[in-house]
Amino acid sequence: MNKPASVPEQVDAVVVGAGFSGLYMLYRLRQLGLSVKVFDSAGDVGGTWYWNRYPGARCDVPTTDYTFSFDPELEKEWTWSEKYATQPEILEYLRFVADRHELRSDIEFSTAVTAARWDEPAKQWVITTGGGREVRCRHYIMATGCLSVAKSPDIEGAERFAGPVYFTSRWPHEGVDFTGQRVAVIGTGSSGIQSIPLIARQASQLTVFQRTANFSIPAHNGPAPAETLRQLDEGRDAYRDAARWSRGGVPVEPTDVLAGAASEEVRRERFEAAWQQGELFGILNVFADQGVNPAANDIVAEMIREKIRATVNDPETAEALCPRGHYFGTKRPCLDTGYFETFNLPHVRLVDLRKEPIVSITEDGIETAGESFGFDTIVYATGFDAMTGALVGADVTGRDGLSLKEKWAAGPSTYLGLMTTGFPNFFMLTGPGSPSVLSNMAVSIEQHVDWVAGCLKDLRDKGLETIEPTELAEAGWNQHNQDCAAITLHPTANSWYMGANVPGKPRVFLPYIGGVGAYRQACDDVVTQDYLGFTRTGPGAVRCTDGVIRSMQPDVAMVMEFVNALGLPPMETLSAADARALMAATAENRPPGPEVGEVTDGVIPIPDGTLPYRLYRPAGPPEGPRPLVVYFHGGGWVLGNLDSDDPLCRDLCARSGAVVVSVNYRHAPEVRFPAAALDAFAAVQWADANAIELGGIPGQLAVAGWSAGANVAAVACQLARDAGGPRITGQLLICPAVDSDLTRPSYEENGDGYILTTALMRWFWDHYADPADRGDPRAAPLRGDLAGLPPACIVAADFDPLRDEGVAYARALEAAAVPVRLTRARGHTHTSVTMVDVIISGAPVRAEMAAALEDFFPAAEPQSSAAPQAHVS
Ligand code: NAP
């Protein structure tokens, strides 16, 4: 008789990992009445705090913040002894949590999960453990941490060393006694920086091998910060809630002090206060722009370098310890206790691998390009395959046999950092695309777990079985994640945030840098929009609400939020004079735009008088004439002047290398249609006739304009064609108004809330042109004959009411055989691409505009006497 096949174990959910996230996940799943099995290869709870037992291991977020908040009683019963608790104390805390909620009964320790496979017909995950045991579950949750898989020491000869070798990330439980030993430490990240001072206390000789000097500030450890304790006493819930909606998961008020605008005294005062405070979120918040502006960052970086020089006695060692080559904060900064001071000890030496790389590890030491070192022990503090290592290393196979490793071969792809398409009911806690490592983990973990628990409850309540993100939603989140990173200095660094520390790992910014509060809001918005971006299925039911949760550029969204919070009166409710005054007032404190070589003002004679112009000549070589761009400002034919678009003109001039002549045409309602259009044409004729005097190259004349300025630029091109000249070589139309039909979908989609509204557009038209005139091609150039017009570059912004008419103009030009380049300003509004040095994400769009201008101008003919030195690259 055959033995009956063993019945596989079955639970509602399997969780891998019993650290902060796994423990809380178990607690929440149990609350839902679900059966749960948690596996961990460790011998007890603790996750990262179970393994990372190296000397000096501590938290680097104040422990009063790095703590669970879900259980108010727990908060009363546990008191942290220090500002930054040690690893043993944090581990003790997690044991206490496990005991208090009797969590261990559902956890199997010393059990690794070796594979997980989605069984589509059964709608279950099949989990295989180290012993070959199978457990089936509906939901599979990896709570495996971001920094749990050690990076292999990719150093020649590493396996040859005969003495003891230790990894900070897998430290022996019994500890290590280095007394009397010659010790090498390789790596100067947080683990190295925390352990080196303590290893130095025991070792007879300590040699630190440093590849990249790291920024570190003194932790000033001691009792828990009195101010935090006071705030917690006054209102624990309010404090915790503020943390949940903060940027980094600790209630820190973001500063609005810009480094460039602050006096030297204020800069030093702010820096010194942050230095004395000894908190990462403080030193990362000295200036509002230090994370995005290289010059601002360098001010902080240099002040840290000064501190290092003042601490380390030997100038050469001090210089080697001064971080260079990456911006402060783009690699995880460290908190230390006596790190730099350690290099003043006579038995401690620094080897700068930038000058003297390791050639090989030998049987009894390390050989560098310049020297042979003998050691008794080597300590590797060389870091982790961060954020993705544990996930792709776990042999997870989703629908149709696709493995996570295959799917993520070019970099991770997630929705909200929580799920990934093709892997139904598979959740990651602190996955790539979540704030995780950039935040106070405890706060982020509670948010992730609460979201997953809410999601599973909702599925159950609705009788649904599976959930999985849509491809559109996932692509949108990946894009948003990269957009958020792109406006910061982070992508410039070879950091583990970028996957750059592991040879061969795709270079993608891994965590979500938009902030804990913004992330929480996005997750909440997904839920309130009926799980936007997810497909959920159940018996006979498929529910899918497809869409992208965040598609506006993050800096544009921030500015919009700021502007909307100002509660300014809608412009269309004002008189033209008041609207002009309001526009001028809002522009008062904006950045001036880049330096150019020369700015001169003048007037253009026209039959009825003169038009003011401002000319911008680029700085630097080549000497001699340049192509000429006649530019028309925005403002709905009513607002705007030479000042309003000054930063944009500087930017266009500096980027394109052309001479830009900005023209102030006459405005409505004082002078109505077709005055503005005719002024534009007159200005182009004048510029053409005076090209040489303006420093231009005759025959190399383009027009450009923004909004209503783009309208008159487009009309000028049509009038020039009809008049047989002047010859215009190109037209750059930025978010152009080209039609008086305000019924296109973009007027509906973007008609309110993004500064230029549909109502305001109506107000502009009413001021500019009588209804009977609005079909005239000189008002609505889209309605004109488009054949034979100059090549065009049209910029259409996603959140612009004018988007669709810009696109329509591009299509119509194309149909008329006019070469067109349509630049989609992804995630931008009508105004945001023009906000020079305010909206960082607008810079690539303006670079495209400048490239289009350059393309309009033919390369200078060497034999041409008119422009012998002109060069357009
Ligand atoms: P890490 O920051 O990645 O640092 C690894 C160090 O090893 C770097 O200095 C790196 O140099 C060096 N390194 C790597 N491979 C090397 C090689 N082949 N040859 C020479 N040097 C090599 O790793 P970590 O210190 O373990 O810290 C990782 C993260 O864990 C931290 O950023 C932090 O988020 C977290 N952590 C937190 C705490 C805490 O205080 N709570 C403590 C420890 C860790 P390069 O920079 O040139 O690559």
Short mmCIF file of N, CA and C in Angstrom, two decimals, residues 566-664:
data_model
loop_
_atom_site.label_atom_id
_atom_site.label_comp_id
_atom_site.label_asym_id
_atom_site.label_seq_id
_atom_site.Cartn_x
_atom_site.Cartn_y
_atom_site.Cartn_z
N LEU A 566 -1.25 79.79 -0.51
CA LEU A 566 -1.20 81.24 -0.32
C LEU A 566 -2.59 81.87 -0.39
N GLY A 567 -3.50 81.16 -1.07
CA GLY A 567 -4.87 81.67 -1.17
C GLY A 567 -4.96 82.99 -1.91
N LEU A 568 -4.17 83.13 -2.96
CA LEU A 568 -4.20 84.38 -3.74
C LEU A 568 -5.55 84.51 -4.45
N PRO A 569 -5.98 85.72 -4.68
CA PRO A 569 -7.27 85.87 -5.40
C PRO A 569 -7.10 85.40 -6.84
N PRO A 570 -8.11 84.75 -7.41
CA PRO A 570 -8.01 84.34 -8.81
C PRO A 570 -7.79 85.59 -9.68
N MET A 571 -6.84 85.51 -10.58
CA MET A 571 -6.50 86.70 -11.38
C MET A 571 -7.70 87.23 -12.15
N GLU A 572 -8.56 86.29 -12.58
CA GLU A 572 -9.68 86.71 -13.41
C GLU A 572 -10.71 87.53 -12.64
N THR A 573 -10.54 87.60 -11.31
CA THR A 573 -11.45 88.44 -10.53
C THR A 573 -10.88 89.84 -10.35
N LEU A 574 -9.68 90.07 -10.85
CA LEU A 574 -9.01 91.36 -10.64
C LEU A 574 -9.10 92.22 -11.90
N SER A 575 -8.79 93.49 -11.70
CA SER A 575 -8.61 94.35 -12.87
C SER A 575 -7.26 94.01 -13.49
N ALA A 576 -7.05 94.42 -14.74
CA ALA A 576 -5.77 94.15 -15.39
C ALA A 576 -4.63 94.76 -14.59
N ALA A 577 -4.84 95.96 -14.07
CA ALA A 577 -3.77 96.64 -13.32
C ALA A 577 -3.43 95.85 -12.06
N ASP A 578 -4.46 95.40 -11.33
CA ASP A 578 -4.21 94.64 -10.11
C ASP A 578 -3.56 93.30 -10.42
N ALA A 579 -4.00 92.68 -11.51
CA ALA A 579 -3.40 91.40 -11.89
C ALA A 579 -1.92 91.58 -12.21
N ARG A 580 -1.59 92.67 -12.87
CA ARG A 580 -0.17 92.94 -13.18
C ARG A 580 0.62 93.15 -11.89
N ALA A 581 0.02 93.88 -10.96
CA ALA A 581 0.72 94.14 -9.69
C ALA A 581 0.93 92.82 -8.93
N LEU A 582 -0.08 91.97 -8.95
CA LEU A 582 0.04 90.68 -8.26
C LEU A 582 1.15 89.84 -8.89
N MET A 583 1.18 89.83 -10.23
CA MET A 583 2.20 89.04 -10.92
C MET A 583 3.60 89.55 -10.58
N ALA A 584 3.73 90.86 -10.54
CA ALA A 584 5.04 91.43 -10.23
C ALA A 584 5.43 91.08 -8.79
N ALA A 585 4.45 91.12 -7.88
CA ALA A 585 4.75 90.84 -6.47
C ALA A 585 5.20 89.38 -6.30
N THR A 586 4.54 88.46 -7.01
CA THR A 586 4.89 87.05 -6.82
C THR A 586 6.28 86.75 -7.41
N ALA A 587 6.75 87.62 -8.31
CA ALA A 587 8.06 87.36 -8.93
C ALA A 587 9.20 88.00 -8.14
N GLU A 588 8.86 88.72 -7.07
CA GLU A 588 9.87 89.55 -6.41
C GLU A 588 11.09 88.80 -5.89
N ASN A 589 10.84 87.68 -5.21
CA ASN A 589 11.97 87.01 -4.55
C ASN A 589 12.47 85.79 -5.29
N ARG A 590 12.15 85.68 -6.57
CA ARG A 590 12.57 84.46 -7.26
C ARG A 590 14.05 84.57 -7.65
N PRO A 591 14.69 83.44 -7.92
CA PRO A 591 16.10 83.49 -8.35
C PRO A 591 16.22 84.25 -9.68
N PRO A 592 17.36 84.93 -9.88
CA PRO A 592 17.46 85.81 -11.04
C PRO A 592 17.74 85.10 -12.36
N GLY A 593 18.07 83.81 -12.29
CA GLY A 593 18.47 83.14 -13.53
C GLY A 593 19.97 83.23 -13.71
N PRO A 594 20.49 82.52 -14.71
CA PRO A 594 21.95 82.47 -14.85
C PRO A 594 22.55 83.79 -15.33
N GLU A 595 23.83 83.93 -15.04
CA GLU A 595 24.59 85.08 -15.56
C GLU A 595 24.72 84.91 -17.07
N VAL A 596 24.64 86.02 -17.78
CA VAL A 596 24.97 86.00 -19.21
C VAL A 596 26.04 87.07 -19.44
N GLY A 597 26.53 87.14 -20.67
CA GLY A 597 27.65 88.05 -20.92
C GLY A 597 27.26 89.52 -20.78
N GLU A 598 26.10 89.86 -21.32
CA GLU A 598 25.73 91.27 -21.37
C GLU A 598 24.22 91.38 -21.49
N VAL A 599 23.66 92.35 -20.79
CA VAL A 599 22.22 92.61 -20.90
C VAL A 599 22.05 94.10 -21.20
N THR A 600 21.38 94.43 -22.29
CA THR A 600 21.16 95.85 -22.59
C THR A 600 19.70 96.06 -22.97
N ASP A 601 19.19 97.22 -22.58
CA ASP A 601 17.80 97.55 -22.91
C ASP A 601 17.78 98.56 -24.05
N GLY A 602 16.73 98.53 -24.86
CA GLY A 602 16.60 99.48 -25.95
C GLY A 602 15.16 99.57 -26.40
N VAL A 603 14.92 100.29 -27.49
CA VAL A 603 13.55 100.38 -28.01
C VAL A 603 13.54 100.09 -29.51
N ILE A 604 12.43 99.53 -29.91
CA ILE A 604 12.22 99.21 -31.33
C ILE A 604 11.22 100.23 -31.86
N PRO A 605 11.57 100.95 -32.92
CA PRO A 605 10.59 101.89 -33.45
C PRO A 605 9.49 101.15 -34.23
N ILE A 606 8.27 101.52 -33.95
CA ILE A 606 7.14 100.99 -34.74
C ILE A 606 6.30 102.21 -35.17
N PRO A 607 5.40 102.04 -36.14
CA PRO A 607 4.67 103.20 -36.63
C PRO A 607 3.99 104.00 -35.53
N ASP A 608 3.45 103.31 -34.48
CA ASP A 608 2.70 104.04 -33.45
C ASP A 608 3.57 104.49 -32.28
N GLY A 609 4.85 104.24 -32.33
CA GLY A 609 5.70 104.61 -31.19
C GLY A 609 6.91 103.71 -31.11
N THR A 610 7.14 103.17 -29.91
CA THR A 610 8.29 102.25 -29.75
C THR A 610 7.88 101.07 -28.88
N LEU A 611 8.64 99.99 -29.03
CA LEU A 611 8.47 98.82 -28.16
C LEU A 611 9.78 98.63 -27.41
N PRO A 612 9.73 98.50 -26.08
CA PRO A 612 10.96 98.24 -25.33
C PRO A 612 11.48 96.83 -25.64
N TYR A 613 12.78 96.68 -25.68
CA TYR A 613 13.35 95.33 -25.79
C TYR A 613 14.52 95.20 -24.82
N ARG A 614 14.86 93.96 -24.52
CA ARG A 614 16.05 93.68 -23.69
C ARG A 614 16.87 92.62 -24.41
N LEU A 615 18.13 92.91 -24.57
CA LEU A 615 18.99 92.00 -25.32
C LEU A 615 19.94 91.26 -24.38
N TYR A 616 20.05 89.97 -24.59
CA TYR A 616 20.92 89.12 -23.76
C TYR A 616 21.99 88.52 -24.67
N ARG A 617 23.24 88.83 -24.37
CA ARG A 617 24.33 88.26 -25.17
C ARG A 617 25.04 87.22 -24.31
N PRO A 618 25.32 86.04 -24.88
CA PRO A 618 25.95 84.99 -24.08
C PRO A 618 27.34 85.39 -23.63
N ALA A 619 27.77 84.80 -22.52
CA ALA A 619 29.13 85.04 -22.03
C ALA A 619 30.11 84.13 -22.77
N GLY A 620 31.33 84.51 -22.78
CA GLY A 620 32.40 83.63 -23.24
C GLY A 620 32.50 83.51 -24.75
N PRO A 621 33.46 82.66 -25.17
CA PRO A 621 33.68 82.51 -26.61
C PRO A 621 32.54 81.75 -27.26
N PRO A 622 32.36 81.76 -28.58
CA PRO A 622 33.24 82.48 -29.48
C PRO A 622 32.90 83.98 -29.54
N GLU A 623 33.90 84.75 -29.83
CA GLU A 623 33.68 86.17 -30.07
C GLU A 623 32.86 86.31 -31.36
N GLY A 624 32.30 87.47 -31.56
CA GLY A 624 31.65 87.72 -32.85
C GLY A 624 30.17 87.43 -32.83
N PRO A 625 29.55 87.54 -33.98
CA PRO A 625 28.09 87.43 -34.04
C PRO A 625 27.57 86.05 -33.70
N ARG A 626 26.35 86.05 -33.26
CA ARG A 626 25.66 84.79 -32.86
C ARG A 626 24.32 84.75 -33.56
N PRO A 627 23.74 83.57 -33.62
CA PRO A 627 22.35 83.51 -34.10
C PRO A 627 21.46 84.36 -33.19
N LEU A 628 20.34 84.78 -33.73
CA LEU A 628 19.48 85.73 -33.03
C LEU A 628 18.11 85.08 -32.76
N VAL A 629 17.62 85.23 -31.54
CA VAL A 629 16.28 84.72 -31.20
C VAL A 629 15.45 85.90 -30.72
N VAL A 630 14.34 86.15 -31.37
CA VAL A 630 13.44 87.20 -30.91
C VAL A 630 12.38 86.51 -30.04
N TYR A 631 12.34 86.95 -28.79
CA TYR A 631 11.52 86.26 -27.78
C TYR A 631 10.34 87.13 -27.35
N PHE A 632 9.19 86.48 -27.15
CA PHE A 632 7.99 87.19 -26.69
C PHE A 632 7.49 86.57 -25.37
N HIS A 633 7.33 87.42 -24.39
CA HIS A 633 6.97 86.92 -23.05
C HIS A 633 5.53 86.42 -22.99
N GLY A 634 5.26 85.66 -21.91
CA GLY A 634 3.90 85.17 -21.67
C GLY A 634 3.09 86.18 -20.88
N GLY A 635 1.81 85.83 -20.63
CA GLY A 635 0.96 86.73 -19.82
C GLY A 635 -0.38 87.02 -20.46
N GLY A 636 -0.81 86.16 -21.36
CA GLY A 636 -2.18 86.27 -21.88
C GLY A 636 -2.48 87.58 -22.59
N TRP A 637 -1.51 88.18 -23.24
CA TRP A 637 -1.64 89.45 -23.96
C TRP A 637 -1.96 90.62 -23.03
N VAL A 638 -2.09 90.33 -21.71
CA VAL A 638 -2.52 91.35 -20.75
C VAL A 638 -1.38 91.64 -19.76
N LEU A 639 -0.73 90.56 -19.31
CA LEU A 639 0.28 90.67 -18.25
C LEU A 639 1.66 90.46 -18.86
N GLY A 640 2.66 90.60 -18.00
CA GLY A 640 4.03 90.28 -18.43
C GLY A 640 4.74 91.47 -19.01
N ASN A 641 6.06 91.40 -18.94
CA ASN A 641 6.90 92.46 -19.50
C ASN A 641 8.33 91.93 -19.59
N LEU A 642 9.29 92.79 -19.80
CA LEU A 642 10.66 92.33 -19.95
C LEU A 642 11.17 91.67 -18.66
N ASP A 643 10.71 92.15 -17.51
CA ASP A 643 11.17 91.58 -16.24
C ASP A 643 10.56 90.20 -15.99
N SER A 644 9.30 90.05 -16.36
CA SER A 644 8.59 88.82 -15.99
C SER A 644 9.30 87.58 -16.55
N ASP A 645 9.84 87.67 -17.75
CA ASP A 645 10.47 86.50 -18.37
C ASP A 645 11.99 86.61 -18.40
N ASP A 646 12.51 87.49 -17.57
CA ASP A 646 13.95 87.71 -17.58
C ASP A 646 14.77 86.45 -17.25
N PRO A 647 14.42 85.71 -16.16
CA PRO A 647 15.22 84.50 -15.88
C PRO A 647 15.16 83.49 -17.03
N LEU A 648 13.99 83.37 -17.65
CA LEU A 648 13.87 82.40 -18.75
C LEU A 648 14.72 82.83 -19.94
N CYS A 649 14.73 84.14 -20.24
CA CYS A 649 15.54 84.61 -21.37
C CYS A 649 17.03 84.40 -21.10
N ARG A 650 17.44 84.64 -19.87
CA ARG A 650 18.84 84.38 -19.51
C ARG A 650 19.16 82.91 -19.71
N ASP A 651 18.24 82.08 -19.26
CA ASP A 651 18.47 80.64 -19.36
C ASP A 651 18.57 80.20 -20.81
N LEU A 652 17.65 80.69 -21.65
CA LEU A 652 17.68 80.32 -23.07
C LEU A 652 18.97 80.81 -23.72
N CYS A 653 19.36 82.01 -23.36
CA CYS A 653 20.58 82.60 -23.92
C CYS A 653 21.80 81.78 -23.50
N ALA A 654 21.90 81.51 -22.18
CA ALA A 654 23.07 80.79 -21.68
C ALA A 654 23.14 79.38 -22.25
N ARG A 655 21.99 78.74 -22.35
CA ARG A 655 22.00 77.36 -22.83
C ARG A 655 22.23 77.25 -24.34
N SER A 656 21.63 78.18 -25.11
CA SER A 656 21.66 78.01 -26.56
C SER A 656 22.85 78.72 -27.20
N GLY A 657 23.42 79.69 -26.50
CA GLY A 657 24.52 80.45 -27.10
C GLY A 657 24.04 81.46 -28.12
N ALA A 658 22.74 81.70 -28.19
CA ALA A 658 22.22 82.69 -29.14
C ALA A 658 22.03 84.03 -28.43
N VAL A 659 22.02 85.09 -29.21
CA VAL A 659 21.62 86.40 -28.69
C VAL A 659 20.09 86.38 -28.60
N VAL A 660 19.56 86.69 -27.43
CA VAL A 660 18.11 86.69 -27.26
C VAL A 660 17.64 88.14 -27.14
N VAL A 661 16.67 88.50 -27.96
CA VAL A 661 16.08 89.84 -27.87
C VAL A 661 14.65 89.67 -27.40
N SER A 662 14.40 90.07 -26.15
CA SER A 662 13.06 89.93 -25.58
C SER A 662 12.28 91.21 -25.87
N VAL A 663 11.08 91.06 -26.42
CA VAL A 663 10.34 92.22 -26.90
C VAL A 663 9.07 92.41 -26.07
N ASN A 664 8.85 93.65 -25.62
CA ASN A 664 7.62 93.93 -24.88
C ASN A 664 6.59 94.52 -25.85
#
